[in-house]
Structures are given as structure tokens and as C-alpha cells.
Amino acid sequence: MAALQILILPVKVRVLVGQQIEGKWSEGTIVPSFYTMIKKEKILALSKEFLQETDRFVVEVNTNADNRILVFVDSDTYVTIDHCIALSRFIENSLDRESEDFELNVSSSGVGQPFVSMRQYQKYVGKAIQIKLEDGTQKKGILKSVSEDQMEFFEQAKNKNKKSKKIEPGELFVLPMSSIIEAKGIVTF
């Protein structure tokens, strides 16, 4: 007759289905372990709490059923590795490793990553960005201004000097924010 044996390990619970022969358990099938999934809202709240008196802010939090947690932060100025380490330690110390097994990664939102908040757009006023419009066209240029409803954008002028990578402002466009599918910063040297 098959029986269940529950082994309580430090972090996860494993269930073996086997049978007991002469007081010892025979090898059985390992059934996948079940543990609590850490909620995205909890990580977001912890992150916001830690960052509230700084110029840094949460861009995105992703969690999955395996408790792999990804936190992306940005800043009105800059994000250092020390900023990411400090936030990571705060979150980790706020969670209970005895009841929640997790993998935590805290990273800055990279320059090539799409903007997800108005604060990121505002950070790039006067700087080079690339936008993708709902009709599929892409434009590079300088962000002049931005609001919740629209952006003013100087499209990159045709550059006569092919060697120069510098973006020179050209024609001014006023675009509704609803027409922008994606925007991201561009690094120019």
C-alpha cells in the first residue's frame, strides 16, 4: 500500500510517494514542491518605502511562480551598483527566507530599455531619444518637453557629416502620448 512521507526541508516541502518496508521508506516519486509565491505588490511596496527619500524610483517589478524577483530602478540623476545593493539587502531582510524561497535581482533600468513612467520621459527633456509610433515609424531626436497628454520632439536633422553621431535638432513635432508605442534614451558620444 502506498503511503505519503513529508520531509520538511529548510525552505521547501517535498513529498515522496513510496512505501514503508521494515521500518524504512522505499524510494518513491518526488512530487513538485509547493510554496508561497511572493506578491509583486509586496516587493513594490518595500521598494517604494526604501526609495521614498531619494531621487530614485521603481520602474518595474516582475515576479513569477518560482519566486524569481526582478526589480528595475531609475533615478532623476544616476543609479550606482551601491544603490542596487542597498535596495536588494533591504528587500531581502524584509522577507523571511525560512518560509519563502526566492531569487532577487535589483538592477538599474538600462539606457536602451523603454520608458515606462512619465518621470523617465521628464529625465530626458533636452536629451536624445528614439520613439516608435503606433503606425510603426521610428524617429530619433531631442525631447523638448513632455506632459501626460503630449510631447514636443525635435526630429533628428539630416546630418551632412556622415561620421558624426551627434543628433542635431530638426523639425519640431507635437505628438500625442497615445501615439507613442515605445520611447527610450539614446547614448551619443
Short mmCIF file of C-alpha atoms in Angstrom, two decimals:
data_model
loop_
_atom_site.label_atom_id
_atom_site.label_comp_id
_atom_site.label_asym_id
_atom_site.label_seq_id
_atom_site.Cartn_x
_atom_site.Cartn_y
_atom_site.Cartn_z
CA MET A 1 0.00 0.00 0.00
CA ALA A 2 1.40 3.40 -1.00
CA ALA A 3 1.85 5.99 1.73
CA LEU A 4 2.94 9.59 1.94
CA GLN A 5 6.02 10.83 3.69
CA ILE A 6 6.52 14.56 4.12
CA LEU A 7 10.07 15.77 4.50
CA ILE A 8 10.35 19.29 5.81
CA LEU A 9 13.50 20.82 4.42
CA PRO A 10 14.84 24.28 5.29
CA VAL A 11 12.94 26.10 2.57
CA LYS A 12 10.64 23.85 0.58
CA VAL A 13 8.38 20.90 1.28
CA ARG A 14 8.99 17.76 -0.77
CA VAL A 15 6.51 14.91 -0.85
CA LEU A 16 7.67 11.36 -1.52
CA VAL A 17 5.16 8.75 -2.56
CA GLY A 18 6.52 5.31 -1.72
CA GLN A 19 6.04 2.50 0.73
CA GLN A 20 7.45 1.59 4.08
CA ILE A 21 9.33 -1.76 4.19
CA GLU A 22 10.73 -2.98 7.51
CA GLY A 23 10.51 0.48 9.06
CA LYS A 24 12.34 2.21 6.18
CA TRP A 25 10.87 4.14 3.30
CA SER A 26 11.49 2.84 -0.19
CA GLU A 27 12.30 5.33 -2.91
CA GLY A 28 9.24 6.81 -4.48
CA THR A 29 8.22 9.59 -6.80
CA ILE A 30 9.12 13.13 -5.87
CA VAL A 31 6.10 15.36 -6.24
CA PRO A 32 6.84 19.03 -7.06
CA SER A 33 7.12 21.23 -4.01
CA PHE A 34 4.65 23.96 -3.27
CA TYR A 35 5.48 27.21 -1.56
CA THR A 36 4.03 30.66 -1.35
CA MET A 37 4.55 32.94 -4.32
CA ILE A 38 5.80 36.35 -3.25
CA LYS A 39 3.40 39.03 -4.44
CA LYS A 40 4.57 41.75 -6.80
CA GLU A 41 2.69 44.32 -4.70
CA LYS A 42 4.70 43.40 -1.62
CA ILE A 43 8.03 43.90 -3.43
CA LEU A 44 6.79 47.17 -4.94
CA ALA A 45 5.73 48.48 -1.52
CA LEU A 46 9.07 47.53 0.06
CA SER A 47 10.98 49.16 -2.79
CA LYS A 48 8.96 52.38 -2.62
CA GLU A 49 9.41 52.50 1.16
CA PHE A 50 13.19 52.24 0.81
CA LEU A 51 13.45 54.77 -2.03
CA GLN A 52 10.97 57.38 -0.76
CA GLU A 53 13.54 59.97 0.48
CA THR A 54 15.79 59.63 -2.59
CA ASP A 55 15.67 60.71 -6.24
CA ARG A 56 15.45 57.03 -7.22
CA PHE A 57 12.18 55.33 -8.16
CA VAL A 58 10.85 51.91 -9.14
CA VAL A 59 10.39 51.42 -12.87
CA GLU A 60 9.18 47.85 -12.87
CA VAL A 61 8.82 44.78 -10.63
CA ASN A 62 8.41 41.28 -12.04
CA THR A 63 7.76 38.11 -10.05
CA ASN A 64 6.94 34.60 -11.17
CA ALA A 65 5.73 31.31 -9.67
CA ASP A 66 9.33 30.25 -8.96
CA ASN A 67 9.74 33.39 -6.81
CA ARG A 68 12.24 34.90 -9.19
CA ILE A 69 12.01 38.61 -8.43
CA LEU A 70 13.32 41.31 -10.77
CA VAL A 71 13.32 44.94 -9.62
CA PHE A 72 14.29 47.75 -12.02
CA VAL A 73 15.02 51.21 -10.63
CA ASP A 74 15.87 54.55 -12.19
CA SER A 75 16.77 57.96 -10.89
CA ASP A 76 16.48 61.62 -11.77
CA THR A 77 20.30 61.67 -11.69
CA TYR A 78 22.03 58.26 -11.73
CA VAL A 79 21.85 54.77 -10.23
CA THR A 80 25.00 53.11 -8.90
CA ILE A 81 25.69 49.49 -8.06
CA ASP A 82 25.75 50.52 -4.38
CA HIS A 83 22.18 51.83 -4.73
CA CYS A 84 21.08 48.48 -6.19
CA ILE A 85 22.89 46.50 -3.47
CA ALA A 86 21.32 48.58 -0.69
CA LEU A 87 17.81 48.09 -2.08
CA SER A 88 18.42 44.38 -2.59
CA ARG A 89 19.55 43.95 1.02
CA PHE A 90 16.56 45.90 2.32
CA ILE A 91 14.11 43.73 0.39
CA GLU A 92 15.92 40.52 1.33
CA ASN A 93 15.98 41.44 5.03
CA SER A 94 12.26 42.23 4.88
CA LEU A 95 11.37 38.76 3.58
CA ASP A 96 11.50 35.50 5.52
CA ARG A 97 13.84 33.01 3.86
CA GLU A 98 12.55 30.30 6.18
CA SER A 99 9.09 30.43 4.64
CA GLU A 100 9.79 31.96 1.22
CA ASP A 101 12.50 30.71 -1.10
CA PHE A 102 13.33 33.39 -3.66
CA GLU A 103 15.88 34.73 -6.12
CA LEU A 104 16.21 38.52 -6.09
CA ASN A 105 17.80 40.72 -8.76
CA VAL A 106 17.86 44.51 -8.45
CA SER A 107 19.10 46.45 -11.47
CA SER A 108 19.07 49.90 -12.93
CA SER A 109 16.80 50.41 -15.89
CA GLY A 110 19.27 50.41 -18.76
CA VAL A 111 19.63 53.22 -21.26
CA GLY A 112 18.27 51.00 -24.03
CA GLN A 113 15.19 49.99 -22.03
CA PRO A 114 11.82 51.52 -22.98
CA PHE A 115 10.40 54.23 -20.74
CA VAL A 116 7.53 53.07 -18.55
CA SER A 117 6.91 56.15 -16.42
CA MET A 118 6.42 59.86 -17.01
CA ARG A 119 9.36 60.51 -14.70
CA GLN A 120 11.67 58.77 -17.18
CA TYR A 121 10.41 60.98 -20.01
CA GLN A 122 10.98 64.07 -17.86
CA LYS A 123 14.54 62.94 -17.14
CA TYR A 124 15.25 63.01 -20.88
CA VAL A 125 13.94 66.52 -21.67
CA GLY A 126 16.71 68.17 -23.70
CA LYS A 127 18.33 64.81 -24.47
CA ALA A 128 18.34 62.37 -27.37
CA ILE A 129 15.61 59.73 -27.53
CA GLN A 130 14.22 57.27 -30.04
CA ILE A 131 10.47 56.79 -30.37
CA LYS A 132 8.32 54.24 -32.11
CA LEU A 133 4.90 55.44 -33.22
CA GLU A 134 1.69 53.42 -33.50
CA ASP A 135 1.97 53.48 -37.31
CA GLY A 136 5.30 51.63 -36.99
CA THR A 137 7.59 54.54 -37.87
CA GLN A 138 10.63 55.25 -35.74
CA LYS A 139 12.15 58.66 -35.12
CA LYS A 140 15.28 59.88 -33.38
CA GLY A 141 15.64 63.35 -32.00
CA ILE A 142 15.70 65.63 -28.98
CA LEU A 143 12.83 65.68 -26.48
CA LYS A 144 11.85 69.32 -25.99
CA SER A 145 9.01 68.90 -23.48
CA VAL A 146 6.56 66.29 -22.22
CA SER A 147 3.24 66.16 -20.39
CA GLU A 148 0.69 63.45 -19.70
CA ASP A 149 -1.06 64.31 -23.00
CA GLN A 150 1.71 65.16 -25.48
CA MET A 151 5.38 65.59 -26.19
CA GLU A 152 7.31 68.13 -28.21
CA PHE A 153 10.08 66.45 -30.13
CA PHE A 154 12.76 67.82 -32.48
CA GLU A 155 13.27 65.13 -35.10
CA GLN A 156 16.89 64.46 -36.00
CA ALA A 157 18.01 66.70 -38.87
CA LYS A 158 19.68 65.12 -41.88
CA ASN A 159 23.36 65.09 -40.98
CA LYS A 160 25.69 66.10 -43.82
CA ASN A 161 28.73 64.87 -41.89
CA LYS A 162 28.27 61.07 -42.07
CA LYS A 163 30.98 60.45 -39.44
CA SER A 164 29.23 62.48 -36.74
CA LYS A 165 26.89 60.51 -34.48
CA LYS A 166 25.64 63.66 -32.74
CA ILE A 167 21.91 64.24 -33.06
CA GLU A 168 21.16 67.70 -34.42
CA PRO A 169 17.62 69.01 -33.85
CA GLY A 170 15.49 69.48 -36.94
CA GLU A 171 11.75 69.88 -37.40
CA LEU A 172 9.59 70.24 -34.28
CA PHE A 173 6.77 67.71 -33.88
CA VAL A 174 3.98 67.80 -31.31
CA LEU A 175 2.88 64.22 -30.73
CA PRO A 176 0.04 62.90 -28.57
CA MET A 177 1.37 60.47 -25.95
CA SER A 178 -1.26 57.96 -27.10
CA SER A 179 0.53 57.70 -30.48
CA ILE A 180 3.82 56.61 -28.89
CA ILE A 181 4.26 52.87 -28.53
CA GLU A 182 7.81 52.99 -27.18
CA ALA A 183 10.43 55.56 -26.25
CA LYS A 184 13.96 55.09 -24.99
CA GLY A 185 17.07 57.12 -24.38
CA ILE A 186 19.98 57.18 -26.79
CA VAL A 187 23.61 57.47 -25.76
CA THR A 188 25.58 59.77 -28.02
CA PHE A 189 29.31 60.42 -27.90
#
